[in-house]
């Protein structure tokens, strides 16, 4: 499947639309954002790796590069009748990884409004959202969490940051942060790490729509905006409203358009970076580089530029 050709029309700036690649495992239909997909290939031989994570079948070679292959049916604990025949090759968090699936069917272009948050049916759910099609339901998987389980370096980078002076932590403790992130695991890690760094006031939401509703209806007109929300951190890929649409609404509203806005996402490619800049993002950090995120927050809020921070 020629996914690359479709990326030019992806996520027209701030329109709240996206495209998903639909695939199946057993009798269930799943989806992944096209922006995360490099290409789809037929199953290819793999080289087993000793002491690899249980989800990893081994390494396969694509254009001279060795890429880990995740057995997605095993990861999801799904029994399949036939041998999986496709590999979805992805680039997530600047990490190349393939996912073995039963079959890949087609690409759908939909609005984030048509993606609903996943119902809470268990602590270990790997589904971040559902898309209701006319004749079926497509489940959007939390690929970031799956990769974080496989690659401990992801979790380490989401929880490791430079120590700060007591005075800086006191300064951070007075800042109100608004955070929008749909992945439960990554949202919890992000909020906990911000708390540990000294940013104690963090109000978090699992999608852009809820974050916007809070901004537009819950803030007091009697207090300065900067005393209620000093900085906004947002993922790009979220149900109901994506981060680009949230950014566009914030920049279009005179009440909020001076609030620093940082996109913190696994989708920060060159194309996405251009889109974020055109919408007025103050910074864009690729997950899981939370140390860079905290450094950028200090710069935007306090004017303190840390050496080495982009």
mmCIF file of C-alpha atoms in Angstrom:
data_model
loop_
_atom_site.group_PDB
_atom_site.id
_atom_site.type_symbol
_atom_site.label_atom_id
_atom_site.label_comp_id
_atom_site.label_asym_id
_atom_site.label_seq_id
_atom_site.Cartn_x
_atom_site.Cartn_y
_atom_site.Cartn_z
ATOM 1 C CA UNK A 1 0.000 0.000 0.000
ATOM 2 C CA UNK A 2 1.463 3.347 -1.072
ATOM 3 C CA UNK A 3 0.929 5.242 2.163
ATOM 4 C CA UNK A 4 3.583 7.862 1.447
ATOM 5 C CA UNK A 5 1.596 9.253 -1.478
ATOM 6 C CA UNK A 6 -1.333 10.084 0.781
ATOM 7 C CA UNK A 7 0.635 12.062 3.355
ATOM 8 C CA UNK A 8 0.545 15.246 1.297
ATOM 9 C CA UNK A 9 -3.162 15.680 1.959
ATOM 10 C CA UNK A 10 -3.088 14.599 5.580
ATOM 11 C CA UNK A 11 -4.357 16.820 8.352
ATOM 12 C CA UNK A 12 -5.016 19.954 6.351
ATOM 13 C CA UNK A 13 -4.035 22.569 8.850
ATOM 14 C CA UNK A 14 -6.484 22.809 11.733
ATOM 15 C CA UNK A 15 -9.422 21.099 9.986
ATOM 16 C CA UNK A 16 -9.668 18.373 12.669
ATOM 17 C CA UNK A 17 -9.479 15.619 10.048
ATOM 18 C CA UNK A 18 -7.161 12.642 9.787
ATOM 19 C CA UNK A 19 -6.730 9.393 7.911
ATOM 20 C CA UNK A 20 -6.442 5.882 9.267
ATOM 21 C CA UNK A 21 -5.175 2.647 7.805
ATOM 22 C CA UNK A 22 -7.731 -0.063 8.573
ATOM 23 C CA UNK A 23 -6.416 -3.544 9.356
ATOM 24 C CA UNK A 24 -7.791 -6.699 10.897
ATOM 25 C CA UNK A 25 -6.712 -9.184 13.539
ATOM 26 C CA UNK A 26 -9.085 -12.102 13.833
ATOM 27 C CA UNK A 27 -12.636 -10.794 13.474
ATOM 28 C CA UNK A 28 -11.848 -7.309 14.827
ATOM 29 C CA UNK A 29 -11.119 -4.193 12.753
ATOM 30 C CA UNK A 30 -8.400 -1.852 14.001
ATOM 31 C CA UNK A 31 -6.916 1.427 12.821
ATOM 32 C CA UNK A 32 -3.689 3.418 12.933
ATOM 33 C CA UNK A 33 -3.138 7.038 11.944
ATOM 34 C CA UNK A 34 -1.624 7.227 8.447
ATOM 35 C CA UNK A 35 0.825 9.842 9.740
ATOM 36 C CA UNK A 36 2.509 7.082 11.765
ATOM 37 C CA UNK A 37 2.754 4.645 8.843
ATOM 38 C CA UNK A 38 5.708 4.496 6.481
ATOM 39 C CA UNK A 39 4.364 1.680 4.335
ATOM 40 C CA UNK A 40 2.567 -1.661 4.337
ATOM 41 C CA UNK A 41 4.404 -4.757 3.089
ATOM 42 C CA UNK A 42 3.702 -8.449 2.807
ATOM 43 C CA UNK A 43 5.076 -10.676 5.536
ATOM 44 C CA UNK A 44 8.807 -11.196 5.234
ATOM 45 C CA UNK A 45 11.277 -13.548 6.959
ATOM 46 C CA UNK A 46 12.519 -12.502 10.392
ATOM 47 C CA UNK A 47 15.672 -13.216 12.351
ATOM 48 C CA UNK A 48 14.934 -14.221 15.928
ATOM 49 C CA UNK A 49 16.633 -12.246 18.680
ATOM 50 C CA UNK A 50 17.685 -13.967 21.922
ATOM 51 C CA UNK A 51 16.066 -12.580 25.078
ATOM 52 C CA UNK A 52 13.814 -10.286 23.043
ATOM 53 C CA UNK A 53 10.564 -8.959 24.505
ATOM 54 C CA UNK A 54 7.770 -11.594 24.238
ATOM 55 C CA UNK A 55 5.866 -9.425 21.738
ATOM 56 C CA UNK A 56 8.860 -9.287 19.364
ATOM 57 C CA UNK A 57 9.138 -12.004 16.686
ATOM 58 C CA UNK A 58 12.582 -10.769 15.664
ATOM 59 C CA UNK A 59 14.127 -8.427 13.102
ATOM 60 C CA UNK A 60 13.257 -8.020 9.445
ATOM 61 C CA UNK A 61 15.202 -6.104 6.827
ATOM 62 C CA UNK A 62 13.703 -3.280 4.796
ATOM 63 C CA UNK A 63 15.938 -1.456 2.301
ATOM 64 C CA UNK A 64 19.031 -2.432 4.240
ATOM 65 C CA UNK A 65 17.706 -1.455 7.675
ATOM 66 C CA UNK A 66 16.968 -3.977 10.452
ATOM 67 C CA UNK A 67 13.579 -3.262 12.041
ATOM 68 C CA UNK A 68 11.943 -4.997 15.048
ATOM 69 C CA UNK A 69 8.699 -6.852 14.299
ATOM 70 C CA UNK A 70 5.905 -6.856 16.882
ATOM 71 C CA UNK A 71 3.496 -9.788 16.691
ATOM 72 C CA UNK A 72 0.340 -7.733 17.252
ATOM 73 C CA UNK A 73 -2.037 -10.731 17.646
ATOM 74 C CA UNK A 74 0.190 -12.009 20.470
ATOM 75 C CA UNK A 75 0.416 -8.541 21.994
ATOM 76 C CA UNK A 76 -3.387 -8.261 22.008
ATOM 77 C CA UNK A 77 -3.792 -11.900 23.099
ATOM 78 C CA UNK A 78 -5.933 -12.658 20.038
ATOM 79 C CA UNK A 79 -6.074 -16.092 18.442
ATOM 80 C CA UNK A 80 -6.208 -15.994 14.631
ATOM 81 C CA UNK A 81 -7.314 -18.744 12.264
ATOM 82 C CA UNK A 82 -4.907 -17.874 9.450
ATOM 83 C CA UNK A 83 -1.273 -16.834 9.347
ATOM 84 C CA UNK A 84 -0.888 -13.023 9.508
ATOM 85 C CA UNK A 85 0.160 -11.802 6.068
ATOM 86 C CA UNK A 86 0.925 -8.055 6.345
ATOM 87 C CA UNK A 87 3.415 -5.871 8.176
ATOM 88 C CA UNK A 88 2.592 -2.241 8.941
ATOM 89 C CA UNK A 89 5.917 -0.398 9.046
ATOM 90 C CA UNK A 90 5.690 2.621 11.349
ATOM 91 C CA UNK A 91 7.776 5.528 12.599
ATOM 92 C CA UNK A 92 6.611 6.528 16.075
ATOM 93 C CA UNK A 93 8.624 8.649 18.510
ATOM 94 C CA UNK A 94 11.471 8.593 15.946
ATOM 95 C CA UNK A 95 11.522 4.807 16.326
ATOM 96 C CA UNK A 96 11.092 2.457 13.338
ATOM 97 C CA UNK A 97 9.066 -0.639 14.174
ATOM 98 C CA UNK A 98 6.863 -3.095 12.274
ATOM 99 C CA UNK A 99 3.565 -4.605 13.384
ATOM 100 C CA UNK A 100 2.439 -7.996 12.114
ATOM 101 C CA UNK A 101 -1.313 -8.047 11.333
ATOM 102 C CA UNK A 102 -3.725 -10.428 9.613
ATOM 103 C CA UNK A 103 -4.519 -8.132 6.689
ATOM 104 C CA UNK A 104 -4.715 -4.463 5.682
ATOM 105 C CA UNK A 105 -7.824 -3.309 3.839
ATOM 106 C CA UNK A 106 -8.071 0.413 3.091
ATOM 107 C CA UNK A 107 -7.564 4.026 4.167
ATOM 108 C CA UNK A 108 -10.416 6.086 5.665
ATOM 109 C CA UNK A 109 -10.501 9.873 5.941
ATOM 110 C CA UNK A 110 -12.564 10.954 8.951
ATOM 111 C CA UNK A 111 -13.034 13.794 11.417
ATOM 112 C CA UNK A 112 -11.681 13.544 14.928
ATOM 113 C CA UNK A 113 -15.241 14.403 16.002
ATOM 114 C CA UNK A 114 -16.247 10.948 14.771
ATOM 115 C CA UNK A 115 -13.657 9.280 16.976
ATOM 116 C CA UNK A 116 -14.965 8.657 20.463
ATOM 117 C CA UNK A 117 -12.809 7.987 23.518
ATOM 118 C CA UNK A 118 -12.580 4.295 24.337
ATOM 119 C CA UNK A 119 -15.023 3.106 27.005
ATOM 120 C CA UNK A 120 -13.333 2.230 30.279
ATOM 121 C CA UNK A 121 -13.621 -1.538 30.278
ATOM 122 C CA UNK A 122 -10.344 -2.373 32.004
ATOM 123 C CA UNK A 123 -7.098 -0.903 33.264
ATOM 124 C CA UNK A 124 -5.086 -2.664 30.579
ATOM 125 C CA UNK A 125 -7.111 -1.525 27.564
ATOM 126 C CA UNK A 126 -4.887 -0.788 24.563
ATOM 127 C CA UNK A 127 -7.640 1.094 22.729
ATOM 128 C CA UNK A 128 -7.571 4.911 22.799
ATOM 129 C CA UNK A 129 -10.648 5.495 20.649
ATOM 130 C CA UNK A 130 -13.369 3.997 18.506
ATOM 131 C CA UNK A 131 -14.588 5.056 15.068
ATOM 132 C CA UNK A 132 -18.166 4.135 14.176
ATOM 133 C CA UNK A 133 -18.478 3.374 10.488
ATOM 134 C CA UNK A 134 -21.789 2.678 8.784
ATOM 135 C CA UNK A 135 -21.466 -1.099 9.015
ATOM 136 C CA UNK A 136 -18.691 -1.654 11.592
ATOM 137 C CA UNK A 137 -16.635 -0.261 14.429
ATOM 138 C CA UNK A 138 -12.900 0.378 14.080
ATOM 139 C CA UNK A 139 -10.747 0.394 17.210
ATOM 140 C CA UNK A 140 -7.827 2.855 17.339
ATOM 141 C CA UNK A 141 -4.920 1.216 19.161
ATOM 142 C CA UNK A 142 -2.567 2.921 21.596
ATOM 143 C CA UNK A 143 0.636 2.147 19.683
ATOM 144 C CA UNK A 144 2.682 4.531 21.824
ATOM 145 C CA UNK A 145 1.933 2.516 24.949
ATOM 146 C CA UNK A 146 2.734 -0.765 23.185
ATOM 147 C CA UNK A 147 6.116 0.624 22.097
ATOM 148 C CA UNK A 148 6.763 1.987 25.599
ATOM 149 C CA UNK A 149 6.176 -1.500 27.011
ATOM 150 C CA UNK A 150 8.654 -2.990 24.544
ATOM 151 C CA UNK A 151 11.294 -0.266 24.712
ATOM 152 C CA UNK A 152 12.118 0.798 28.319
ATOM 153 C CA UNK A 153 14.083 3.759 26.945
ATOM 154 C CA UNK A 154 10.759 5.436 26.116
ATOM 155 C CA UNK A 155 9.610 5.314 29.733
ATOM 156 C CA UNK A 156 13.035 6.427 30.917
ATOM 157 C CA UNK A 157 12.945 9.519 28.706
ATOM 158 C CA UNK A 158 9.395 10.305 29.871
ATOM 159 C CA UNK A 159 10.470 10.282 33.507
ATOM 160 C CA UNK A 160 14.034 11.659 33.419
ATOM 161 C CA UNK A 161 14.780 15.371 33.632
ATOM 162 C CA UNK A 162 17.563 17.677 34.774
ATOM 163 C CA UNK A 163 17.430 18.574 38.447
ATOM 164 C CA UNK A 164 16.489 22.155 39.264
ATOM 165 C CA UNK A 165 17.366 24.489 42.104
ATOM 166 C CA UNK A 166 14.951 24.910 44.989
ATOM 167 C CA UNK A 167 14.235 28.461 43.812
ATOM 168 C CA UNK A 168 13.316 27.227 40.325
ATOM 169 C CA UNK A 169 11.005 24.565 41.752
ATOM 170 C CA UNK A 170 9.290 27.250 43.830
ATOM 171 C CA UNK A 171 8.839 29.359 40.674
ATOM 172 C CA UNK A 172 7.429 26.378 38.792
ATOM 173 C CA UNK A 173 5.023 25.579 41.621
ATOM 174 C CA UNK A 174 3.040 28.758 40.937
ATOM 175 C CA UNK A 175 2.458 27.969 37.243
ATOM 176 C CA UNK A 176 -0.856 26.540 36.026
ATOM 177 C CA UNK A 177 -0.381 24.029 33.199
ATOM 178 C CA UNK A 178 -3.107 22.689 30.912
ATOM 179 C CA UNK A 179 -2.304 19.334 29.329
ATOM 180 C CA UNK A 180 -4.186 17.372 26.618
ATOM 181 C CA UNK A 181 -3.046 13.767 25.991
ATOM 182 C CA UNK A 182 -5.240 10.815 25.046
ATOM 183 C CA UNK A 183 -2.992 7.892 26.026
ATOM 184 C CA UNK A 184 -3.756 7.042 29.689
ATOM 185 C CA UNK A 185 -0.287 5.657 30.343
ATOM 186 C CA UNK A 186 1.580 8.551 28.739
ATOM 187 C CA UNK A 187 -0.733 11.136 30.330
ATOM 188 C CA UNK A 188 -0.054 9.689 33.784
ATOM 189 C CA UNK A 189 3.706 9.599 33.179
ATOM 190 C CA UNK A 190 3.675 13.157 31.826
ATOM 191 C CA UNK A 191 1.649 14.600 34.698
ATOM 192 C CA UNK A 192 3.664 12.760 37.357
ATOM 193 C CA UNK A 193 6.957 13.890 35.843
ATOM 194 C CA UNK A 194 5.793 17.508 35.652
ATOM 195 C CA UNK A 195 4.769 17.289 39.312
ATOM 196 C CA UNK A 196 8.174 15.900 40.271
ATOM 197 C CA UNK A 197 9.933 18.699 38.367
ATOM 198 C CA UNK A 198 8.041 21.305 40.385
ATOM 199 C CA UNK A 199 5.107 22.046 38.071
ATOM 200 C CA UNK A 200 2.482 21.141 40.661
ATOM 201 C CA UNK A 201 -0.622 22.681 39.052
ATOM 202 C CA UNK A 202 -1.388 20.470 36.036
ATOM 203 C CA UNK A 203 -4.950 20.134 34.765
ATOM 204 C CA UNK A 204 -5.076 17.241 32.301
ATOM 205 C CA UNK A 205 -7.637 16.161 29.700
ATOM 206 C CA UNK A 206 -7.807 13.094 27.464
ATOM 207 C CA UNK A 207 -8.812 14.997 24.322
ATOM 208 C CA UNK A 208 -8.664 18.436 22.767
ATOM 209 C CA UNK A 209 -12.420 19.017 22.942
ATOM 210 C CA UNK A 210 -12.528 18.718 26.740
ATOM 211 C CA UNK A 211 -9.479 20.970 27.016
ATOM 212 C CA UNK A 212 -11.158 23.584 24.810
ATOM 213 C CA UNK A 213 -14.431 23.330 26.751
ATOM 214 C CA UNK A 214 -12.525 24.041 29.954
ATOM 215 C CA UNK A 215 -10.725 27.015 28.425
ATOM 216 C CA UNK A 216 -13.802 28.537 26.849
ATOM 217 C CA UNK A 217 -16.310 28.030 29.672
ATOM 218 C CA UNK A 218 -14.573 27.387 33.014
ATOM 219 C CA UNK A 219 -12.088 30.232 33.360
ATOM 220 C CA UNK A 220 -12.966 33.242 35.485
ATOM 221 C CA UNK A 221 -13.261 36.641 33.821
ATOM 222 C CA UNK A 222 -12.270 38.256 37.118
ATOM 223 C CA UNK A 223 -8.733 36.846 37.097
ATOM 224 C CA UNK A 224 -5.906 37.325 34.581
ATOM 225 C CA UNK A 225 -5.699 34.410 32.145
ATOM 226 C CA UNK A 226 -2.032 33.832 32.976
ATOM 227 C CA UNK A 227 -3.003 33.172 36.621
ATOM 228 C CA UNK A 228 -5.341 30.389 35.463
ATOM 229 C CA UNK A 229 -3.516 28.901 32.470
ATOM 230 C CA UNK A 230 0.122 29.853 31.917
ATOM 231 C CA UNK A 231 1.085 27.240 29.318
ATOM 232 C CA UNK A 232 -0.694 24.602 27.202
ATOM 233 C CA UNK A 233 0.862 21.226 26.321
ATOM 234 C CA UNK A 234 -0.977 19.151 23.742
ATOM 235 C CA UNK A 235 -0.654 15.918 21.843
ATOM 236 C CA UNK A 236 -1.621 16.091 18.156
ATOM 237 C CA UNK A 237 -3.493 12.811 17.761
ATOM 238 C CA UNK A 238 -6.582 12.841 20.040
ATOM 239 C CA UNK A 239 -10.273 11.906 19.793
ATOM 240 C CA UNK A 240 -13.002 14.545 19.384
ATOM 241 C CA UNK A 241 -10.496 17.339 18.644
ATOM 242 C CA UNK A 242 -6.856 17.033 17.632
ATOM 243 C CA UNK A 243 -4.015 19.223 18.847
ATOM 244 C CA UNK A 244 -3.788 21.256 15.643
ATOM 245 C CA UNK A 245 -7.468 22.186 15.850
ATOM 246 C CA UNK A 246 -7.096 23.067 19.548
ATOM 247 C CA UNK A 247 -4.089 25.254 18.707
ATOM 248 C CA UNK A 248 -6.028 26.980 15.918
ATOM 249 C CA UNK A 249 -8.929 27.766 18.277
ATOM 250 C CA UNK A 250 -6.582 29.076 20.981
ATOM 251 C CA UNK A 251 -4.760 31.346 18.553
ATOM 252 C CA UNK A 252 -8.067 32.609 17.094
ATOM 253 C CA UNK A 253 -9.447 33.682 20.486
ATOM 254 C CA UNK A 254 -8.199 37.021 21.838
ATOM 255 C CA UNK A 255 -8.635 35.752 25.407
ATOM 256 C CA UNK A 256 -6.083 32.977 24.952
ATOM 257 C CA UNK A 257 -3.941 33.810 21.941
ATOM 258 C CA UNK A 258 -0.945 34.871 24.046
ATOM 259 C CA UNK A 259 -0.778 31.640 26.036
ATOM 260 C CA UNK A 260 2.378 29.665 25.159
ATOM 261 C CA UNK A 261 1.352 26.473 23.333
ATOM 262 C CA UNK A 262 3.656 23.444 22.997
ATOM 263 C CA UNK A 263 2.891 20.409 20.824
ATOM 264 C CA UNK A 264 4.265 17.254 22.488
ATOM 265 C CA UNK A 265 3.664 14.396 20.105
ATOM 266 C CA UNK A 266 5.024 11.284 18.435
ATOM 267 C CA UNK A 267 4.011 12.847 15.092
ATOM 268 C CA UNK A 268 6.554 15.692 14.931
ATOM 269 C CA UNK A 269 7.811 15.107 11.394
ATOM 270 C CA UNK A 270 9.073 17.927 9.168
ATOM 271 C CA UNK A 271 5.631 18.256 7.589
ATOM 272 C CA UNK A 272 3.905 18.310 10.976
ATOM 273 C CA UNK A 273 6.432 20.831 12.260
ATOM 274 C CA UNK A 274 5.586 23.175 9.388
ATOM 275 C CA UNK A 275 1.877 22.821 10.141
ATOM 276 C CA UNK A 276 2.412 23.516 13.823
ATOM 277 C CA UNK A 277 4.482 26.595 13.038
ATOM 278 C CA UNK A 278 1.848 27.907 10.606
ATOM 279 C CA UNK A 279 -0.776 27.621 13.355
ATOM 280 C CA UNK A 280 1.350 29.481 15.889
ATOM 281 C CA UNK A 281 2.887 26.792 18.094
ATOM 282 C CA UNK A 282 5.586 28.188 20.385
ATOM 283 C CA UNK A 283 7.442 24.902 20.282
ATOM 284 C CA UNK A 284 7.154 21.289 19.149
ATOM 285 C CA UNK A 285 8.829 18.464 21.040
ATOM 286 C CA UNK A 286 8.895 14.827 19.961
ATOM 287 C CA UNK A 287 7.849 12.275 22.552
ATOM 288 C CA UNK A 288 9.291 11.057 24.788
ATOM 289 C CA UNK A 289 11.801 13.914 25.264
ATOM 290 C CA UNK A 290 10.250 15.352 28.427
ATOM 291 C CA UNK A 291 13.536 16.946 29.512
ATOM 292 C CA UNK A 292 13.396 19.096 26.362
ATOM 293 C CA UNK A 293 9.745 19.851 27.120
ATOM 294 C CA UNK A 294 10.481 21.081 30.635
ATOM 295 C CA UNK A 295 13.393 23.152 29.337
ATOM 296 C CA UNK A 296 11.150 24.794 26.735
ATOM 297 C CA UNK A 297 8.476 25.479 29.370
ATOM 298 C CA UNK A 298 11.063 27.250 31.547
ATOM 299 C CA UNK A 299 12.169 29.300 28.550
ATOM 300 C CA UNK A 300 8.648 30.337 27.502
ATOM 301 C CA UNK A 301 7.442 31.069 31.039
ATOM 302 C CA UNK A 302 10.506 32.462 32.790
ATOM 303 C CA UNK A 303 12.775 33.408 29.881
ATOM 304 C CA UNK A 304 15.403 30.928 31.073
ATOM 305 C CA UNK A 305 17.117 29.200 28.152
ATOM 306 C CA UNK A 306 18.834 26.018 29.197
ATOM 307 C CA UNK A 307 22.033 25.108 27.348
ATOM 308 C CA UNK A 308 21.311 22.445 24.742
ATOM 309 C CA UNK A 309 17.538 22.946 24.700
ATOM 310 C CA UNK A 310 16.049 23.487 21.250
#
